[in-house]
Tab-separated table of C-alpha atoms (C1' of nucleotides) in Angstrom:
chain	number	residue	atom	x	y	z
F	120	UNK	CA	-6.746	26.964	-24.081
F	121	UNK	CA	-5.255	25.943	-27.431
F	122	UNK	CA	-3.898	29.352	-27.516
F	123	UNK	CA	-2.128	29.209	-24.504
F	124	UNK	CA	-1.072	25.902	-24.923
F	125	UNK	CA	-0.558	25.400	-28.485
F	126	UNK	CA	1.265	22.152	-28.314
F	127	UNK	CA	-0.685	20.268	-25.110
F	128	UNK	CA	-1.030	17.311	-27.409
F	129	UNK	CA	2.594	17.224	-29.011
F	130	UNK	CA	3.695	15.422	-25.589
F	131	UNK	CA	1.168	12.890	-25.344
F	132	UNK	CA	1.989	12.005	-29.059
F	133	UNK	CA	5.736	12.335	-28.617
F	134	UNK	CA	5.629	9.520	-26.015
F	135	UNK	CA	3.450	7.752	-27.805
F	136	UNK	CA	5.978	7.747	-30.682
F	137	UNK	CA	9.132	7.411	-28.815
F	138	UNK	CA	7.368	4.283	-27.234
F	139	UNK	CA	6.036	2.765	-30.671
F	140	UNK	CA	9.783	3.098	-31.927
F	141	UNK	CA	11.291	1.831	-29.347
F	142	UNK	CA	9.533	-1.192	-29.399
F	143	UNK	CA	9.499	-1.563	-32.925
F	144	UNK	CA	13.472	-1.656	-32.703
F	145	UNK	CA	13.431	-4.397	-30.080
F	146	UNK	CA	11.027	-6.397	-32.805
F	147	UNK	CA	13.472	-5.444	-34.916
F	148	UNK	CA	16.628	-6.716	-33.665
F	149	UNK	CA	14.478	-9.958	-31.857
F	150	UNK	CA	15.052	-12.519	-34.833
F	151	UNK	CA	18.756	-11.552	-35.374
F	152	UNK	CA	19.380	-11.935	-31.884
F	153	UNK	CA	17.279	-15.198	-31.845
F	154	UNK	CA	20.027	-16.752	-33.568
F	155	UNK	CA	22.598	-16.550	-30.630
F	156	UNK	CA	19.804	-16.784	-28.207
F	157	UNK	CA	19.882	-13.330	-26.940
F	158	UNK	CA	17.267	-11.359	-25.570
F	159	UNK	CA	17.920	-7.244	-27.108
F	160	UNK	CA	18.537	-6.431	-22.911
F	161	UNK	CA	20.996	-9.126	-23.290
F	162	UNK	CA	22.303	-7.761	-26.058
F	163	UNK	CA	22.758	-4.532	-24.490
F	164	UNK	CA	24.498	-6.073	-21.706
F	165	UNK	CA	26.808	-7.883	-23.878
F	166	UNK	CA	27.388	-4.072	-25.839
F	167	UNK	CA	28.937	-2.907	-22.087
F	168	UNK	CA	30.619	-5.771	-21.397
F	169	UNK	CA	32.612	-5.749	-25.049
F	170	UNK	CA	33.599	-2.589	-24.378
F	171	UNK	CA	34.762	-2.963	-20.856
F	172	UNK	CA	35.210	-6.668	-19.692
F	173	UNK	CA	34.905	-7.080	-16.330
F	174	UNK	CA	32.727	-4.703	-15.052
F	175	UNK	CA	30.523	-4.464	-11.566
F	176	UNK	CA	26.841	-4.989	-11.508
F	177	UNK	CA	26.378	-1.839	-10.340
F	178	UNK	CA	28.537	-0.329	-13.376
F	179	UNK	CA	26.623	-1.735	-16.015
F	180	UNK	CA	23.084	-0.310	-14.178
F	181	UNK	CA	24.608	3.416	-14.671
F	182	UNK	CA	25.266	2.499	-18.357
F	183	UNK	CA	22.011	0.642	-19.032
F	184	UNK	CA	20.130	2.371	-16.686
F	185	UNK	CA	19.011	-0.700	-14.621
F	186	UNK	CA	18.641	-1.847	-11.616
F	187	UNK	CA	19.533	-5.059	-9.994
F	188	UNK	CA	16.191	-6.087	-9.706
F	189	UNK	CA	16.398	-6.126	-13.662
F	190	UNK	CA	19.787	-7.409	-14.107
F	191	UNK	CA	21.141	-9.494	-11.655
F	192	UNK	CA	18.234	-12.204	-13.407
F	193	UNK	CA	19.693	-10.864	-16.679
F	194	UNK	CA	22.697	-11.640	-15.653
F	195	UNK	CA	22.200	-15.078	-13.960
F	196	UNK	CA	20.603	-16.550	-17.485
F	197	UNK	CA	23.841	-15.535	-19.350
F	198	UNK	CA	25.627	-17.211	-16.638
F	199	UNK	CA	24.009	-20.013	-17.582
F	200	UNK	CA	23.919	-19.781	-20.959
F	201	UNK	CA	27.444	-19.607	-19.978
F	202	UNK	CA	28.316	-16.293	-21.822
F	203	UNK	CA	29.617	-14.649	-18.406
F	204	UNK	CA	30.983	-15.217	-14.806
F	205	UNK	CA	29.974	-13.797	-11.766
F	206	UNK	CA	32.808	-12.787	-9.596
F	207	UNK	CA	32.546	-10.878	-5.894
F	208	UNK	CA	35.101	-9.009	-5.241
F	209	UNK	CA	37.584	-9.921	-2.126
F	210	UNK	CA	37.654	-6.215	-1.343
F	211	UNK	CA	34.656	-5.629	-0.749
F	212	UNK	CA	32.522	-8.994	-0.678
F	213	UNK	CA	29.449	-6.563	-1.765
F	214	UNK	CA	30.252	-5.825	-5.348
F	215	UNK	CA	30.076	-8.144	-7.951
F	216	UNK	CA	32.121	-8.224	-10.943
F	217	UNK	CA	30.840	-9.675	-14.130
F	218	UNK	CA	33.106	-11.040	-17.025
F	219	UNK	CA	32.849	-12.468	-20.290
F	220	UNK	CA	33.972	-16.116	-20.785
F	221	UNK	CA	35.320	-17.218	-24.208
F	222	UNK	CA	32.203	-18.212	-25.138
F	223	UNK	CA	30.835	-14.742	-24.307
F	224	UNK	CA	34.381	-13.048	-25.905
F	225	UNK	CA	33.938	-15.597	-29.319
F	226	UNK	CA	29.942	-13.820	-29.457
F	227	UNK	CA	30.753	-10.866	-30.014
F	228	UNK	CA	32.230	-11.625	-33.827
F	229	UNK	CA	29.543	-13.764	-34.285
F	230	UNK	CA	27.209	-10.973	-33.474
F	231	UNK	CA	29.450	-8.218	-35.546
F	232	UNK	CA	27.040	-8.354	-38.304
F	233	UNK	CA	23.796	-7.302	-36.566
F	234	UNK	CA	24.606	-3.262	-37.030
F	235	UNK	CA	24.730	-3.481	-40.759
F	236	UNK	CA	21.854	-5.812	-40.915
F	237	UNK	CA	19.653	-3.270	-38.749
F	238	UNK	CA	20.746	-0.298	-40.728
F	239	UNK	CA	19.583	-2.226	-43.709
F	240	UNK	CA	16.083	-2.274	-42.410
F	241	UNK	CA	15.649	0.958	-41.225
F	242	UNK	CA	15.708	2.668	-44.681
F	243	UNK	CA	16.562	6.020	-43.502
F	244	UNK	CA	19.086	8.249	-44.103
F	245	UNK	CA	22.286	8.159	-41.951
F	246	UNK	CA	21.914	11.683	-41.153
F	247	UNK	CA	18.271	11.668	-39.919
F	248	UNK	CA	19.522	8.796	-37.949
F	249	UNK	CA	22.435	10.817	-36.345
F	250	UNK	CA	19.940	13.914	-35.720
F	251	UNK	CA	17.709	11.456	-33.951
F	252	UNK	CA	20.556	9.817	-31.544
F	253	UNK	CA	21.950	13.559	-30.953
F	254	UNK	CA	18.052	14.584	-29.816
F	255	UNK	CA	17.287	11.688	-27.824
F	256	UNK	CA	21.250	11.658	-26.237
F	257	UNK	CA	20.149	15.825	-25.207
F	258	UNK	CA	17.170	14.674	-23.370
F	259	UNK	CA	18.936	11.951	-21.784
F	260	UNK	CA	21.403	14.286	-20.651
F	261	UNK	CA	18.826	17.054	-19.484
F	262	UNK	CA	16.873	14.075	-17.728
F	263	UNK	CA	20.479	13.109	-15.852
F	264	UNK	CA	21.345	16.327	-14.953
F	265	UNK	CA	17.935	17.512	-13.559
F	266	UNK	CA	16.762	14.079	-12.031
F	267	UNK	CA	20.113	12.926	-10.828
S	216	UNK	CA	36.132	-1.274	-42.774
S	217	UNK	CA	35.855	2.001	-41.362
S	218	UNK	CA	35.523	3.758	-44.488
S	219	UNK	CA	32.905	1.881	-46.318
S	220	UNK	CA	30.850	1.582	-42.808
S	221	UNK	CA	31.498	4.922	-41.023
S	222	UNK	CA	29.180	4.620	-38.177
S	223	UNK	CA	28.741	1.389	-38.010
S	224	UNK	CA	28.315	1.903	-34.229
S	225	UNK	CA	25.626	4.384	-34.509
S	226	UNK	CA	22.934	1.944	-34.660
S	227	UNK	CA	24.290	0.035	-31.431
S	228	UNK	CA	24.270	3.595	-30.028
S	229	UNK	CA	20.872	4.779	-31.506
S	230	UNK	CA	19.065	1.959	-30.028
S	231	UNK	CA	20.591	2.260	-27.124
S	232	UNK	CA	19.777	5.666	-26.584
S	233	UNK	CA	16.066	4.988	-27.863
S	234	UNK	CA	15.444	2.604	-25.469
S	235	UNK	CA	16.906	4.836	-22.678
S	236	UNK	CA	15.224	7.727	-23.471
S	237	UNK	CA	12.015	5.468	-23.925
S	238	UNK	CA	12.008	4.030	-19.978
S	239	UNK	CA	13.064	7.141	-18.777
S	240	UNK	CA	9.592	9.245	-20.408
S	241	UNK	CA	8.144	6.024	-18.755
S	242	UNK	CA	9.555	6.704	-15.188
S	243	UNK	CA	8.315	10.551	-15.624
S	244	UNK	CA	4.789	10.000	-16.040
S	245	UNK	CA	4.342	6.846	-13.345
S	246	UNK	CA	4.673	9.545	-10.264
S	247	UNK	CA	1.665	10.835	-12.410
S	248	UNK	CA	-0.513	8.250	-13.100
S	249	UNK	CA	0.169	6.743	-9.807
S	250	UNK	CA	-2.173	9.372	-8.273
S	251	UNK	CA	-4.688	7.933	-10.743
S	252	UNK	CA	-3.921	4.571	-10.238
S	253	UNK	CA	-2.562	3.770	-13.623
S	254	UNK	CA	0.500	2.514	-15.493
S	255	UNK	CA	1.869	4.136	-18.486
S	256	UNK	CA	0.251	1.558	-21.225
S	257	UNK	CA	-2.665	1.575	-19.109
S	258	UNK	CA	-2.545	5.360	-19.705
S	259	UNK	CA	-1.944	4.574	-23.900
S	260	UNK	CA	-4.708	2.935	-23.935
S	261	UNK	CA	-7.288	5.763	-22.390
S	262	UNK	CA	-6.135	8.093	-24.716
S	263	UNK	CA	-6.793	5.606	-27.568
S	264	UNK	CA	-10.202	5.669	-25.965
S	265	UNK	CA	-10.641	9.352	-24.589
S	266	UNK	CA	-10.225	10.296	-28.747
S	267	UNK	CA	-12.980	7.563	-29.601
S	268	UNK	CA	-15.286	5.486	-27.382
S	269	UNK	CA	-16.377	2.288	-28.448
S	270	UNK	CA	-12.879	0.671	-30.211
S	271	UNK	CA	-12.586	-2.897	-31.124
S	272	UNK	CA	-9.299	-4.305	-29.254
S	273	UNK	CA	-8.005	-5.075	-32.930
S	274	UNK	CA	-8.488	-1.521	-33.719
S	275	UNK	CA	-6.744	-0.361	-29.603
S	276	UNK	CA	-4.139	-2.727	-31.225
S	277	UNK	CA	-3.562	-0.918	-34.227
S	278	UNK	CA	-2.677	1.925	-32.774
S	279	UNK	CA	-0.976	1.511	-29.828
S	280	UNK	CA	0.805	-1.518	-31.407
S	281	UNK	CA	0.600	-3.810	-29.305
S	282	UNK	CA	-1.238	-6.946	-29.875
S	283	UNK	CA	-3.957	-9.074	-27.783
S	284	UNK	CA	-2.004	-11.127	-25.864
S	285	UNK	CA	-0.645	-7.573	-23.877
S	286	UNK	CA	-4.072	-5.478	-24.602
S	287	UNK	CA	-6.242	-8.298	-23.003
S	288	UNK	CA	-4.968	-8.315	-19.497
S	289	UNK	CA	-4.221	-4.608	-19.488
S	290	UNK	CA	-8.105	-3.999	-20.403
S	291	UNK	CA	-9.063	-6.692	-17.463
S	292	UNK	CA	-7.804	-4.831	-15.592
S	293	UNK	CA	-9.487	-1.558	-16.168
S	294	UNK	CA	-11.976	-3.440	-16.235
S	295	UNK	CA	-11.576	-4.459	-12.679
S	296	UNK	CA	-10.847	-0.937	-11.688
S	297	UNK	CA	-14.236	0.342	-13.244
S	298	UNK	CA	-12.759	2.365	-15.730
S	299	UNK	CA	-13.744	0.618	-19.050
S	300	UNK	CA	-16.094	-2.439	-20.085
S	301	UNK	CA	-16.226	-4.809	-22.430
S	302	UNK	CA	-19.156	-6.059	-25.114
S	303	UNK	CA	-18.892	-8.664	-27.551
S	304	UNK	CA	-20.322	-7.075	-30.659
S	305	UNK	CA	-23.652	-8.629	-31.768
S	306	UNK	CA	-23.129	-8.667	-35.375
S	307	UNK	CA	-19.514	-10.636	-34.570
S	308	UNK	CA	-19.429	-12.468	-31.661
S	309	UNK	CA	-15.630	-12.224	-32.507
S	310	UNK	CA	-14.966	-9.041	-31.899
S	311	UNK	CA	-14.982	-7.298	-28.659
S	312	UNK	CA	-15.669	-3.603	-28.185
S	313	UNK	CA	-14.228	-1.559	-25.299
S	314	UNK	CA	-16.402	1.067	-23.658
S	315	UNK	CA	-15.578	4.078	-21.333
S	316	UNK	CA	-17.585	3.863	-17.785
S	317	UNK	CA	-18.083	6.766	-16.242
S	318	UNK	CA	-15.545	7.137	-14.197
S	319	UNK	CA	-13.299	6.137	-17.147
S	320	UNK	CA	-15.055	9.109	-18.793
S	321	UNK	CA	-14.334	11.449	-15.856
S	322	UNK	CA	-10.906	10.539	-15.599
S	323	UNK	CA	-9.931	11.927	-18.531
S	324	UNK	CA	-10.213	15.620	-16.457
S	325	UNK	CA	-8.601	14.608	-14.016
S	326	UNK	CA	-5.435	13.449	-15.815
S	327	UNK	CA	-5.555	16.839	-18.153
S	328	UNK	CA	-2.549	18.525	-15.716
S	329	UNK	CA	-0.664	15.614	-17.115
S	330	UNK	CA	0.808	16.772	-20.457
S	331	UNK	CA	1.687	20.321	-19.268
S	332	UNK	CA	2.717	18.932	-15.431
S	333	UNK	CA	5.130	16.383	-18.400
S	334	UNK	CA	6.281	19.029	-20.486
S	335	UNK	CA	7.267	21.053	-17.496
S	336	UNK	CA	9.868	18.355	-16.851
S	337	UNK	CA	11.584	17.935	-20.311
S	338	UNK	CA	13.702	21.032	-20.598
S	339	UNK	CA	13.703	20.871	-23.887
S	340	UNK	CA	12.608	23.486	-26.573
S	341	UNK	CA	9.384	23.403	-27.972
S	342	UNK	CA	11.034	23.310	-31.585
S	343	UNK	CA	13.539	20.003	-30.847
S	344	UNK	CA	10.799	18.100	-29.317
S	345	UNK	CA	8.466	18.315	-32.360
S	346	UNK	CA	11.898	17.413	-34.507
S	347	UNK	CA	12.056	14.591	-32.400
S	348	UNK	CA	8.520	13.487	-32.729
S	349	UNK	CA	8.644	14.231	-36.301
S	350	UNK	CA	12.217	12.034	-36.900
S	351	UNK	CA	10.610	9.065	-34.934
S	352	UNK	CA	6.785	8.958	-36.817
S	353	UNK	CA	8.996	8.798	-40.109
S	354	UNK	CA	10.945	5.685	-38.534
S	355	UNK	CA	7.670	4.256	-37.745
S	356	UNK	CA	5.546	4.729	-41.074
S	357	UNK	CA	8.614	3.647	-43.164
S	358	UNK	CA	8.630	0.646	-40.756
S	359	UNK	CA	5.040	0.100	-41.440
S	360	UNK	CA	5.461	0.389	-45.121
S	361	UNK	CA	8.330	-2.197	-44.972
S	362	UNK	CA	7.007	-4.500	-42.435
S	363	UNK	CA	3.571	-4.588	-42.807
P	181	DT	C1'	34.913	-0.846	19.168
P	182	DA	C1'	29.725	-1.213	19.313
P	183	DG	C1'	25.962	0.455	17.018
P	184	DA	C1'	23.908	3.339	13.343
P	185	DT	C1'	24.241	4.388	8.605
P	186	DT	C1'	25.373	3.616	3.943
P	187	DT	C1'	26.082	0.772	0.015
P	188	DA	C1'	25.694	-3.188	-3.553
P	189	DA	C1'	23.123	-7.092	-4.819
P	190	DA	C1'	19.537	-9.917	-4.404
P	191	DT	C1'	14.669	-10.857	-3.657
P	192	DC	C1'	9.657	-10.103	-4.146
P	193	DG	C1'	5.341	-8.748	-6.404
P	194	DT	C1'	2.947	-6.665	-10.188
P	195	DG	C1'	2.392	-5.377	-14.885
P	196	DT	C1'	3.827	-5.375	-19.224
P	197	DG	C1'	5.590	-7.214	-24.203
P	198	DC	C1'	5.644	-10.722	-27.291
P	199	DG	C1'	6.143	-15.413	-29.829
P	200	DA	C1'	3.363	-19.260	-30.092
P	201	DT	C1'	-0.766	-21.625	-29.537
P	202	DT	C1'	-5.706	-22.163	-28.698
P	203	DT	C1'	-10.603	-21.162	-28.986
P	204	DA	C1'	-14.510	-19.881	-31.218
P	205	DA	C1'	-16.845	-17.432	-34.654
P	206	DA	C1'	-17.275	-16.051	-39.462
P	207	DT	C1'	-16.258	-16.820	-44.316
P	208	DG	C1'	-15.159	-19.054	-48.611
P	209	DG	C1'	-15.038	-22.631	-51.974
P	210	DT	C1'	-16.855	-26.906	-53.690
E	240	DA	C1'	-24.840	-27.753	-46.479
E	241	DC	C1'	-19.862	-29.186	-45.422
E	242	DC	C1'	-15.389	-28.533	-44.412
E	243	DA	C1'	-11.065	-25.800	-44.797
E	244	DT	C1'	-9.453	-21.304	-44.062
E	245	DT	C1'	-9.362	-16.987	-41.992
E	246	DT	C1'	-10.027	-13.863	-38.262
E	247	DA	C1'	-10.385	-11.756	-33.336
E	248	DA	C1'	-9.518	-12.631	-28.657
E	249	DA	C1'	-7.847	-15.143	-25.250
E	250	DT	C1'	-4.384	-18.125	-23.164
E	251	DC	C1'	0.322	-19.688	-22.075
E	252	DG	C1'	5.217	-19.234	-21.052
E	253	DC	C1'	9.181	-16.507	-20.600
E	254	DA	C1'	11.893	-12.389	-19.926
E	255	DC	C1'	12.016	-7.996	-18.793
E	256	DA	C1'	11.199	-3.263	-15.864
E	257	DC	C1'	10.664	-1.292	-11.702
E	258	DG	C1'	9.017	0.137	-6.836
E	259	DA	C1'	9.795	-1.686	-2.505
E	260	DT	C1'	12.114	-4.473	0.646
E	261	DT	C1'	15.781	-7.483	2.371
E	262	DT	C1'	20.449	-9.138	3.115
E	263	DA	C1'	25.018	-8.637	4.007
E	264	DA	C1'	29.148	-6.140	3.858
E	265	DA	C1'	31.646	-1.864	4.547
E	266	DT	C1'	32.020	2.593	6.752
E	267	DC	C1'	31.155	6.139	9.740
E	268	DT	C1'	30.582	7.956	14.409
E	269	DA	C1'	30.229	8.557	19.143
DNA sequence: TAGATTTAAATCGTGTGCGATTTAAATGGT
DNA sequence: ACCATTTAAATCGCACACGATTTAAATCTA
């Protein structure tokens, strides 16, 4: 058996790490985000919508990778936070368009310090960092391309 | 800028992808552990206690990270489903050990298709998913050297 | 053009995650 | 022995995630 399979475990470890890190970046980024009273999925929100104001609902679920049932409540409490507006379109009354207010637009310097700070704490090397993002952006794209 | 802070986006993007990557390994397994009636943490947690019966929750904490206020419910509720119990340890009324039932013991059989039926769905090699898993652990232990 | 199908958001229910607090048991110092 | 402190779980409140369903608008088709 452990010849066969030499590496049965590795996968049950590798998700077990990928999960551990991925939470421990959230805890990471929770008390700079605190400040502005953003949650890190609102941050991430607020990343798409800097790029590219004025995006639909469903636009910013292909980037993020959510659903409505996770972001249209997302959305609604930075509506009323008042960091965005929620806009149907008039042609066609389905989609939704979501924009950044000036309160939303002025955020975005505020928050302009929060990369450097978070590459301060992770204490590794920029280029272990880039071989990481390049390995987990390949099995994103493998996951896209064979699960649609 | 620019010069002095060359990827100053990378860490926006990094986490990003991290935290992609992470939900999606989530969404692979729960087609898996749906047969088995169990959620992905639910699933952390077995392993924790397939590798050693008879943890304190501290020590299930430890390892999987996560903390009681998440570990208690989540152990309820194998609890409910007859999978694991729960003893208050004589010596420390504080402490609470969790036990595999039976059928918390058999399970672990049943759910050994798992890591190859998982693997089978990655696509990637052998060699870049243990360079991933290796990239991540050193994130995590020089996170738990820094942050306690 | 009426009715079926598709599409985009919204809604609903369950199960995490986690900061903050609470409860209760053990421990430590005087 | 007494009381403050520490410790391990549990509890509470809020915000995700996500499968499943619903709603309403657009589109396709006979």
């Amino acid at each position: 058996m452990s010849v066969k399979f030499p590496d049965l475990n590795l996968d049950k470890q590798l998700c077990f790490s990928l999960y551990a890190a991925s939470r421990q970046v959230t805890r990471l980024y929770q008390p700079l985000l605190k400040r502005h009273d953003l949650t890190y999925p609102q941050y991430i929100v607020l990343l798409i919508l800097w790029q590219t104001d004025g995006v639909m609902v469903k636009d910013i679920g292909h980037q993020s990778q959510l659903k409505s049932n996770t972001l249209t409540p997302l959305l609604k409490r930075l509506e009323q936070n008042g960091l965005v507006s929620r806009k149907r379109a008039k042609e066609d009354e389905r989609q939704c368009y979501v924009f950044l207010t000036d309160k939303g637009k002025a955020l975005e310097n505020e928050c302009a310090c929060i990369p450097m700070e978070m590459m301060g704490q992770t204490d590794m090397s920029l280029d272990k960092l880039m071989q990481l993002k390049s390995l987990l952006d390949e099995f994103l794209q493998l996951q896209e391309k064979h699960g649609g």
